[in-house]
Amino acid sequence: MAIPTDNGVYNWVTGEIEPNNQATWADLSGTTWADWPQWNMEPVSPHYFTSPEFIALPSPAYVSIRITGDATGDKTYQVHASTSGLFTGEETTYTITRDATDIPAFYGQYFRVTIGVEYNLADLNVIRNISTEATNQTFEISFKNVDSSSLGGSISARELVLPRTVSNIERIHVTPFAPDGYVELDYIANDYFETGVPAYAGIVSKQANGPKITFVKDDGTYTDAIFDAVLIVQPEQYINDSGDLDVR
């Protein structure tokens, strides 16, 4: 998806970016001065402006981005992510609307942000400022002594229910408990060793809103197990009360 073309003009008096006027003289036919409350009779909507500032990372990574837009009208945002920094069509564009939920972390090395403002028929959809702040902050979510048979999903894909919303899962470390058994250090006998078959943990999915794991025995069959797990995750991205993209 291409970066939208800016369709506004800077007002040097007010310091605001105003939307282009789509009206023509023909649109004024039959109107009176009372019908013309402002010079812009038909402002473009959405009114787009792409910040000239780049977010540049040392290398490609997943990041969360705070975006604050000072504007009049309902706001939407687009985050353009590129691994090359060219922004000639190779970039990935994420669109964030006012009612967006489960907003994933953005992957790239270079980022640009576009704000789009809708005209609400009352006030001109002007843009005054847009600011961005990127973070690759992570934190841990831990699970202890979990019986995988108590989780949802199937035996080949048990779903971990996270205690909070996250935007990305960087890593999952799963440690299954050893099977029940007992052996004296100075006594070796099969009857003391072979009390169970060890299970090996596998990651089925690192999807942020529903990661899945599984356990496999030596013979290749799926099984359940008692386990501990540590997830390295990135914080939730959400739309705050001001209609801006925030991180928590």
PDB file of C-alpha atoms in Angstrom:
ATOM      1  CA  MET A   1       0.000   0.000   0.000  1.00  0.00           C
ATOM      2  CA  ALA A   2       1.495   3.311  -1.079  1.00  0.00           C
ATOM      3  CA  ILE A   3       1.956   6.187   1.320  1.00  0.00           C
ATOM      4  CA  PRO A   4      -0.981   8.609   0.844  1.00  0.00           C
ATOM      5  CA  THR A   5      -0.216  11.882  -0.870  1.00  0.00           C
ATOM      6  CA  ASP A   6      -0.408  14.889   1.430  1.00  0.00           C
ATOM      7  CA  ASN A   7      -3.552  16.818   0.460  1.00  0.00           C
ATOM      8  CA  GLY A   8      -3.394  19.940   2.551  1.00  0.00           C
ATOM      9  CA  VAL A   9      -1.841  23.384   2.575  1.00  0.00           C
ATOM     10  CA  TYR A  10       0.035  25.124   5.377  1.00  0.00           C
ATOM     11  CA  ASN A  11      -1.594  28.264   6.750  1.00  0.00           C
ATOM     12  CA  TRP A  12       1.257  30.560   7.778  1.00  0.00           C
ATOM     13  CA  VAL A  13      -1.061  32.704   9.904  1.00  0.00           C
ATOM     14  CA  THR A  14      -2.624  29.971  12.056  1.00  0.00           C
ATOM     15  CA  GLY A  15       0.238  27.480  11.878  1.00  0.00           C
ATOM     16  CA  GLU A  16      -2.217  24.755  10.853  1.00  0.00           C
ATOM     17  CA  ILE A  17      -2.284  22.428   7.862  1.00  0.00           C
ATOM     18  CA  GLU A  18      -5.663  22.903   6.215  1.00  0.00           C
ATOM     19  CA  PRO A  19      -7.277  20.444   3.791  1.00  0.00           C
ATOM     20  CA  ASN A  20      -7.361  21.227   0.097  1.00  0.00           C
ATOM     21  CA  ASN A  21     -10.598  22.696  -1.224  1.00  0.00           C
ATOM     22  CA  GLN A  22     -12.380  20.481  -3.771  1.00  0.00           C
ATOM     23  CA  ALA A  23     -15.144  22.984  -4.559  1.00  0.00           C
ATOM     24  CA  THR A  24     -15.351  24.962  -7.811  1.00  0.00           C
ATOM     25  CA  TRP A  25     -17.190  28.156  -8.767  1.00  0.00           C
ATOM     26  CA  ALA A  26     -19.889  25.979 -10.280  1.00  0.00           C
ATOM     27  CA  ASP A  27     -20.632  24.587  -6.814  1.00  0.00           C
ATOM     28  CA  LEU A  28     -21.539  28.097  -5.661  1.00  0.00           C
ATOM     29  CA  SER A  29     -24.301  28.541  -8.232  1.00  0.00           C
ATOM     30  CA  GLY A  30     -27.558  29.517  -6.528  1.00  0.00           C
ATOM     31  CA  THR A  31     -25.937  30.010  -3.116  1.00  0.00           C
ATOM     32  CA  THR A  32     -25.853  33.095  -0.925  1.00  0.00           C
ATOM     33  CA  TRP A  33     -23.223  34.519   1.400  1.00  0.00           C
ATOM     34  CA  ALA A  34     -25.038  32.810   4.268  1.00  0.00           C
ATOM     35  CA  ASP A  35     -24.333  29.473   2.574  1.00  0.00           C
ATOM     36  CA  TRP A  36     -20.588  30.232   2.521  1.00  0.00           C
ATOM     37  CA  PRO A  37     -19.468  30.266   6.187  1.00  0.00           C
ATOM     38  CA  GLN A  38     -15.837  29.434   5.363  1.00  0.00           C
ATOM     39  CA  TRP A  39     -13.570  29.711   2.348  1.00  0.00           C
ATOM     40  CA  ASN A  40     -13.215  25.928   2.083  1.00  0.00           C
ATOM     41  CA  MET A  41     -16.619  24.769   0.860  1.00  0.00           C
ATOM     42  CA  GLU A  42     -15.657  21.134   0.217  1.00  0.00           C
ATOM     43  CA  PRO A  43     -12.556  20.076   2.158  1.00  0.00           C
ATOM     44  CA  VAL A  44     -10.912  16.810   1.193  1.00  0.00           C
ATOM     45  CA  SER A  45     -11.680  14.012   3.623  1.00  0.00           C
ATOM     46  CA  PRO A  46      -9.697  12.262   4.908  1.00  0.00           C
ATOM     47  CA  HIS A  47      -7.095  14.986   5.084  1.00  0.00           C
ATOM     48  CA  TYR A  48      -3.702  13.225   4.994  1.00  0.00           C
ATOM     49  CA  PHE A  49      -0.340  14.361   6.261  1.00  0.00           C
ATOM     50  CA  THR A  50       2.758  12.175   6.550  1.00  0.00           C
ATOM     51  CA  SER A  51       5.283  13.226   9.147  1.00  0.00           C
ATOM     52  CA  PRO A  52       8.631  14.172   7.580  1.00  0.00           C
ATOM     53  CA  GLU A  53      10.376  12.523  10.542  1.00  0.00           C
ATOM     54  CA  PHE A  54      11.694   8.977  10.121  1.00  0.00           C
ATOM     55  CA  ILE A  55      11.997   6.469  12.921  1.00  0.00           C
ATOM     56  CA  ALA A  56      15.253   4.612  12.234  1.00  0.00           C
ATOM     57  CA  LEU A  57      16.499   1.557  14.156  1.00  0.00           C
ATOM     58  CA  PRO A  58      19.995  -0.003  14.065  1.00  0.00           C
ATOM     59  CA  SER A  59      18.496  -3.197  12.581  1.00  0.00           C
ATOM     60  CA  PRO A  60      15.042  -4.634  11.778  1.00  0.00           C
ATOM     61  CA  ALA A  61      12.982  -5.317  14.891  1.00  0.00           C
ATOM     62  CA  TYR A  62       9.484  -5.358  16.320  1.00  0.00           C
ATOM     63  CA  VAL A  63       8.555  -2.041  17.951  1.00  0.00           C
ATOM     64  CA  SER A  64       5.608  -0.359  19.599  1.00  0.00           C
ATOM     65  CA  ILE A  65       4.930   3.243  18.594  1.00  0.00           C
ATOM     66  CA  ARG A  66       3.183   6.030  20.471  1.00  0.00           C
ATOM     67  CA  ILE A  67       1.506   8.473  18.087  1.00  0.00           C
ATOM     68  CA  THR A  68      -0.047  11.743  19.199  1.00  0.00           C
ATOM     69  CA  GLY A  69      -1.907  13.881  16.702  1.00  0.00           C
ATOM     70  CA  ASP A  70      -3.202  17.392  17.396  1.00  0.00           C
ATOM     71  CA  ALA A  71      -6.048  17.793  14.916  1.00  0.00           C
ATOM     72  CA  THR A  72      -9.726  18.663  14.538  1.00  0.00           C
ATOM     73  CA  GLY A  73     -11.861  15.716  13.473  1.00  0.00           C
ATOM     74  CA  ASP A  74     -11.784  11.929  13.810  1.00  0.00           C
ATOM     75  CA  LYS A  75      -8.238  10.605  13.405  1.00  0.00           C
ATOM     76  CA  THR A  76      -6.845   7.470  11.832  1.00  0.00           C
ATOM     77  CA  TYR A  77      -3.187   6.536  11.545  1.00  0.00           C
ATOM     78  CA  GLN A  78      -1.035   4.589   9.134  1.00  0.00           C
ATOM     79  CA  VAL A  79       2.358   3.206  10.104  1.00  0.00           C
ATOM     80  CA  HIS A  80       4.624   2.494   7.127  1.00  0.00           C
ATOM     81  CA  ALA A  81       7.378  -0.014   7.931  1.00  0.00           C
ATOM     82  CA  SER A  82      10.361  -0.711   5.687  1.00  0.00           C
ATOM     83  CA  THR A  83      13.549  -2.752   6.018  1.00  0.00           C
ATOM     84  CA  SER A  84      15.326  -0.688   3.348  1.00  0.00           C
ATOM     85  CA  GLY A  85      14.166   2.856   4.067  1.00  0.00           C
ATOM     86  CA  LEU A  86      13.316   3.534   0.411  1.00  0.00           C
ATOM     87  CA  PHE A  87       9.540   3.808   0.829  1.00  0.00           C
ATOM     88  CA  THR A  88       8.916   3.263  -2.863  1.00  0.00           C
ATOM     89  CA  GLY A  89       6.236   0.576  -2.461  1.00  0.00           C
ATOM     90  CA  GLU A  90       8.258  -2.089  -0.665  1.00  0.00           C
ATOM     91  CA  GLU A  91       6.987  -0.944   2.738  1.00  0.00           C
ATOM     92  CA  THR A  92       4.277  -2.649   4.788  1.00  0.00           C
ATOM     93  CA  THR A  93       1.441  -0.342   5.856  1.00  0.00           C
ATOM     94  CA  TYR A  94      -0.552  -0.863   9.051  1.00  0.00           C
ATOM     95  CA  THR A  95      -3.826   1.086   9.301  1.00  0.00           C
ATOM     96  CA  ILE A  96      -5.050   1.958  12.799  1.00  0.00           C
ATOM     97  CA  THR A  97      -8.653   3.131  13.089  1.00  0.00           C
ATOM     98  CA  ARG A  98     -10.426   4.698  16.079  1.00  0.00           C
ATOM     99  CA  ASP A  99     -11.991   1.342  17.083  1.00  0.00           C
ATOM    100  CA  ALA A 100      -8.888  -0.805  16.473  1.00  0.00           C
ATOM    101  CA  THR A 101      -8.068  -3.560  18.988  1.00  0.00           C
ATOM    102  CA  ASP A 102      -5.285  -6.168  19.239  1.00  0.00           C
ATOM    103  CA  ILE A 103      -2.907  -3.852  17.395  1.00  0.00           C
ATOM    104  CA  PRO A 104       0.259  -5.859  16.614  1.00  0.00           C
ATOM    105  CA  ALA A 105       3.785  -4.556  17.067  1.00  0.00           C
ATOM    106  CA  PHE A 106       5.299  -3.148  13.871  1.00  0.00           C
ATOM    107  CA  TYR A 107       8.217  -4.874  12.166  1.00  0.00           C
ATOM    108  CA  GLY A 108      10.862  -2.980  10.236  1.00  0.00           C
ATOM    109  CA  GLN A 109      13.975  -0.847  10.515  1.00  0.00           C
ATOM    110  CA  TYR A 110      12.578   2.424   9.180  1.00  0.00           C
ATOM    111  CA  PHE A 111       9.111   3.818   9.919  1.00  0.00           C
ATOM    112  CA  ARG A 112       6.995   6.753   8.779  1.00  0.00           C
ATOM    113  CA  VAL A 113       3.595   7.756  10.143  1.00  0.00           C
ATOM    114  CA  THR A 114       0.587   9.241   8.335  1.00  0.00           C
ATOM    115  CA  ILE A 115      -2.358  10.917  10.045  1.00  0.00           C
ATOM    116  CA  GLY A 116      -5.761  11.058   8.348  1.00  0.00           C
ATOM    117  CA  VAL A 117      -8.480  13.399   9.640  1.00  0.00           C
ATOM    118  CA  GLU A 118     -12.145  13.201   8.660  1.00  0.00           C
ATOM    119  CA  TYR A 119     -14.277  16.299   8.035  1.00  0.00           C
ATOM    120  CA  ASN A 120     -17.216  16.389  10.473  1.00  0.00           C
ATOM    121  CA  LEU A 121     -19.324  19.053   8.677  1.00  0.00           C
ATOM    122  CA  ALA A 122     -18.867  21.485  11.580  1.00  0.00           C
ATOM    123  CA  ASP A 123     -15.190  22.336  11.906  1.00  0.00           C
ATOM    124  CA  LEU A 124     -12.489  22.277   9.266  1.00  0.00           C
ATOM    125  CA  ASN A 125     -10.384  19.109   9.553  1.00  0.00           C
ATOM    126  CA  VAL A 126      -7.076  20.806  10.232  1.00  0.00           C
ATOM    127  CA  ILE A 127      -3.842  19.213  11.457  1.00  0.00           C
ATOM    128  CA  ARG A 128      -1.636  21.093  13.909  1.00  0.00           C
ATOM    129  CA  ASN A 129       0.997  18.575  14.971  1.00  0.00           C
ATOM    130  CA  ILE A 130       1.963  14.896  14.984  1.00  0.00           C
ATOM    131  CA  SER A 131       4.583  13.308  17.225  1.00  0.00           C
ATOM    132  CA  THR A 132       5.906   9.752  17.443  1.00  0.00           C
ATOM    133  CA  GLU A 133       7.922   7.699  19.904  1.00  0.00           C
ATOM    134  CA  ALA A 134       9.089   4.126  19.260  1.00  0.00           C
ATOM    135  CA  THR A 135      10.018   1.574  21.928  1.00  0.00           C
ATOM    136  CA  ASN A 136      11.160  -2.046  21.863  1.00  0.00           C
ATOM    137  CA  GLN A 137      10.576  -2.467  25.593  1.00  0.00           C
ATOM    138  CA  THR A 138       9.879  -6.052  26.690  1.00  0.00           C
ATOM    139  CA  PHE A 139       8.765  -7.736  29.899  1.00  0.00           C
ATOM    140  CA  GLU A 140       8.149 -11.286  31.143  1.00  0.00           C
ATOM    141  CA  ILE A 141       4.964 -13.249  31.714  1.00  0.00           C
ATOM    142  CA  SER A 142       5.487 -16.425  33.744  1.00  0.00           C
ATOM    143  CA  PHE A 143       3.468 -19.613  34.168  1.00  0.00           C
ATOM    144  CA  LYS A 144       4.273 -22.117  36.932  1.00  0.00           C
ATOM    145  CA  ASN A 145       3.160 -25.699  37.555  1.00  0.00           C
ATOM    146  CA  VAL A 146       0.640 -25.691  34.719  1.00  0.00           C
ATOM    147  CA  ASP A 147      -1.027 -28.943  33.637  1.00  0.00           C
ATOM    148  CA  SER A 148      -1.330 -28.642  29.857  1.00  0.00           C
ATOM    149  CA  SER A 149      -4.428 -30.872  29.878  1.00  0.00           C
ATOM    150  CA  SER A 150      -6.240 -28.017  31.656  1.00  0.00           C
ATOM    151  CA  LEU A 151      -5.631 -25.644  28.738  1.00  0.00           C
ATOM    152  CA  GLY A 152      -7.881 -25.079  25.756  1.00  0.00           C
ATOM    153  CA  GLY A 153      -7.131 -26.254  22.266  1.00  0.00           C
ATOM    154  CA  SER A 154      -6.083 -29.772  21.338  1.00  0.00           C
ATOM    155  CA  ILE A 155      -3.329 -32.054  22.598  1.00  0.00           C
ATOM    156  CA  SER A 156      -1.257 -30.986  19.576  1.00  0.00           C
ATOM    157  CA  ALA A 157      -1.755 -27.259  20.252  1.00  0.00           C
ATOM    158  CA  ARG A 158      -2.472 -26.149  23.824  1.00  0.00           C
ATOM    159  CA  GLU A 159      -3.320 -22.436  24.096  1.00  0.00           C
ATOM    160  CA  LEU A 160      -1.756 -20.240  26.774  1.00  0.00           C
ATOM    161  CA  VAL A 161      -4.211 -17.648  28.106  1.00  0.00           C
ATOM    162  CA  LEU A 162      -2.221 -14.515  28.826  1.00  0.00           C
ATOM    163  CA  PRO A 163      -3.177 -12.360  31.840  1.00  0.00           C
ATOM    164  CA  ARG A 164      -2.987  -9.189  29.737  1.00  0.00           C
ATOM    165  CA  THR A 165      -2.971  -8.031  26.123  1.00  0.00           C
ATOM    166  CA  VAL A 166       0.415  -7.859  24.374  1.00  0.00           C
ATOM    167  CA  SER A 167       1.454  -6.640  20.930  1.00  0.00           C
ATOM    168  CA  ASN A 168       4.142  -9.234  20.211  1.00  0.00           C
ATOM    169  CA  ILE A 169       5.706 -12.361  21.695  1.00  0.00           C
ATOM    170  CA  GLU A 170       9.458 -12.347  21.184  1.00  0.00           C
ATOM    171  CA  ARG A 171      10.282 -15.698  22.785  1.00  0.00           C
ATOM    172  CA  ILE A 172       8.641 -18.567  24.645  1.00  0.00           C
ATOM    173  CA  HIS A 173      10.673 -20.754  27.024  1.00  0.00           C
ATOM    174  CA  VAL A 174       8.878 -23.918  28.137  1.00  0.00           C
ATOM    175  CA  THR A 175      10.285 -26.375  30.717  1.00  0.00           C
ATOM    176  CA  PRO A 176       8.339 -29.623  31.176  1.00  0.00           C
ATOM    177  CA  PHE A 177       8.726 -31.409  34.501  1.00  0.00           C
ATOM    178  CA  ALA A 178      10.542 -34.740  34.524  1.00  0.00           C
ATOM    179  CA  PRO A 179       8.179 -37.734  34.665  1.00  0.00           C
ATOM    180  CA  ASP A 180       7.550 -39.266  38.075  1.00  0.00           C
ATOM    181  CA  GLY A 181      10.337 -41.597  39.148  1.00  0.00           C
ATOM    182  CA  TYR A 182      12.866 -42.463  41.804  1.00  0.00           C
ATOM    183  CA  VAL A 183      16.356 -43.881  41.714  1.00  0.00           C
ATOM    184  CA  GLU A 184      19.074 -44.387  44.312  1.00  0.00           C
ATOM    185  CA  LEU A 185      22.413 -43.037  43.168  1.00  0.00           C
ATOM    186  CA  ASP A 186      24.151 -46.368  43.902  1.00  0.00           C
ATOM    187  CA  TYR A 187      21.429 -48.608  42.505  1.00  0.00           C
ATOM    188  CA  ILE A 188      20.668 -49.080  38.822  1.00  0.00           C
ATOM    189  CA  ALA A 189      17.729 -51.133  37.636  1.00  0.00           C
ATOM    190  CA  ASN A 190      15.175 -50.708  34.874  1.00  0.00           C
ATOM    191  CA  ASP A 191      12.335 -50.966  37.356  1.00  0.00           C
ATOM    192  CA  TYR A 192      13.528 -47.771  38.999  1.00  0.00           C
ATOM    193  CA  PHE A 193      14.150 -45.819  35.792  1.00  0.00           C
ATOM    194  CA  GLU A 194      11.328 -46.534  33.413  1.00  0.00           C
ATOM    195  CA  THR A 195       8.402 -44.938  35.165  1.00  0.00           C
ATOM    196  CA  GLY A 196       7.520 -42.606  32.276  1.00  0.00           C
ATOM    197  CA  VAL A 197       8.591 -41.246  28.909  1.00  0.00           C
ATOM    198  CA  PRO A 198      10.046 -37.712  28.883  1.00  0.00           C
ATOM    199  CA  ALA A 199       8.102 -35.050  26.973  1.00  0.00           C
ATOM    200  CA  TYR A 200       9.724 -32.491  24.703  1.00  0.00           C
ATOM    201  CA  ALA A 201       8.190 -29.020  24.447  1.00  0.00           C
ATOM    202  CA  GLY A 202       7.375 -27.458  21.097  1.00  0.00           C
ATOM    203  CA  ILE A 203       6.076 -24.017  20.121  1.00  0.00           C
ATOM    204  CA  VAL A 204       3.125 -24.211  17.755  1.00  0.00           C
ATOM    205  CA  SER A 205       2.380 -20.473  17.507  1.00  0.00           C
ATOM    206  CA  LYS A 206       3.682 -17.205  18.953  1.00  0.00           C
ATOM    207  CA  GLN A 207       0.540 -15.317  17.939  1.00  0.00           C
ATOM    208  CA  ALA A 208       0.141 -12.502  20.445  1.00  0.00           C
ATOM    209  CA  ASN A 209      -3.549 -13.096  21.140  1.00  0.00           C
ATOM    210  CA  GLY A 210      -3.283 -16.877  21.511  1.00  0.00           C
ATOM    211  CA  PRO A 211       0.158 -18.546  21.720  1.00  0.00           C
ATOM    212  CA  LYS A 212       0.140 -22.336  21.493  1.00  0.00           C
ATOM    213  CA  ILE A 213       2.534 -25.017  22.692  1.00  0.00           C
ATOM    214  CA  THR A 214       2.634 -28.812  22.593  1.00  0.00           C
ATOM    215  CA  PHE A 215       4.541 -31.749  24.044  1.00  0.00           C
ATOM    216  CA  VAL A 216       5.854 -34.762  22.150  1.00  0.00           C
ATOM    217  CA  LYS A 217       7.109 -38.106  23.486  1.00  0.00           C
ATOM    218  CA  ASP A 218      10.098 -40.088  22.212  1.00  0.00           C
ATOM    219  CA  ASP A 219       7.862 -42.106  19.907  1.00  0.00           C
ATOM    220  CA  GLY A 220       6.542 -38.937  18.217  1.00  0.00           C
ATOM    221  CA  THR A 221       3.087 -38.974  19.785  1.00  0.00           C
ATOM    222  CA  TYR A 222       1.572 -35.940  21.461  1.00  0.00           C
ATOM    223  CA  THR A 223       1.112 -35.915  25.207  1.00  0.00           C
ATOM    224  CA  ASP A 224       0.253 -33.553  28.043  1.00  0.00           C
ATOM    225  CA  ALA A 225       2.699 -32.466  30.736  1.00  0.00           C
ATOM    226  CA  ILE A 226       3.212 -30.326  33.811  1.00  0.00           C
ATOM    227  CA  PHE A 227       5.369 -27.360  32.872  1.00  0.00           C
ATOM    228  CA  ASP A 228       6.735 -23.901  33.649  1.00  0.00           C
ATOM    229  CA  ALA A 229       6.895 -21.225  30.946  1.00  0.00           C
ATOM    230  CA  VAL A 230       8.343 -17.747  30.521  1.00  0.00           C
ATOM    231  CA  LEU A 231       7.216 -15.479  27.672  1.00  0.00           C
ATOM    232  CA  ILE A 232       9.192 -12.417  26.587  1.00  0.00           C
ATOM    233  CA  VAL A 233       6.568  -9.996  25.270  1.00  0.00           C
ATOM    234  CA  GLN A 234       6.046  -6.415  24.160  1.00  0.00           C
ATOM    235  CA  PRO A 235       3.377  -4.153  25.690  1.00  0.00           C
ATOM    236  CA  GLU A 236      -0.112  -3.631  24.369  1.00  0.00           C
ATOM    237  CA  GLN A 237      -0.790  -0.969  21.751  1.00  0.00           C
ATOM    238  CA  TYR A 238      -4.228   0.604  22.067  1.00  0.00           C
ATOM    239  CA  ILE A 239      -6.292   3.643  21.079  1.00  0.00           C
ATOM    240  CA  ASN A 240      -6.610   6.007  24.046  1.00  0.00           C
ATOM    241  CA  ASP A 241      -9.465   8.373  24.870  1.00  0.00           C
ATOM    242  CA  SER A 242      -7.947  11.074  22.657  1.00  0.00           C
ATOM    243  CA  GLY A 243      -8.004   8.773  19.637  1.00  0.00           C
ATOM    244  CA  ASP A 244      -4.235   8.392  19.612  1.00  0.00           C
ATOM    245  CA  LEU A 245      -2.075   5.273  19.525  1.00  0.00           C
ATOM    246  CA  ASP A 246      -0.628   4.549  22.968  1.00  0.00           C
ATOM    247  CA  VAL A 247       1.383   1.835  24.719  1.00  0.00           C
ATOM    248  CA  ARG A 248       0.807   0.208  28.104  1.00  0.00           C
TER     249      ARG A 248
END
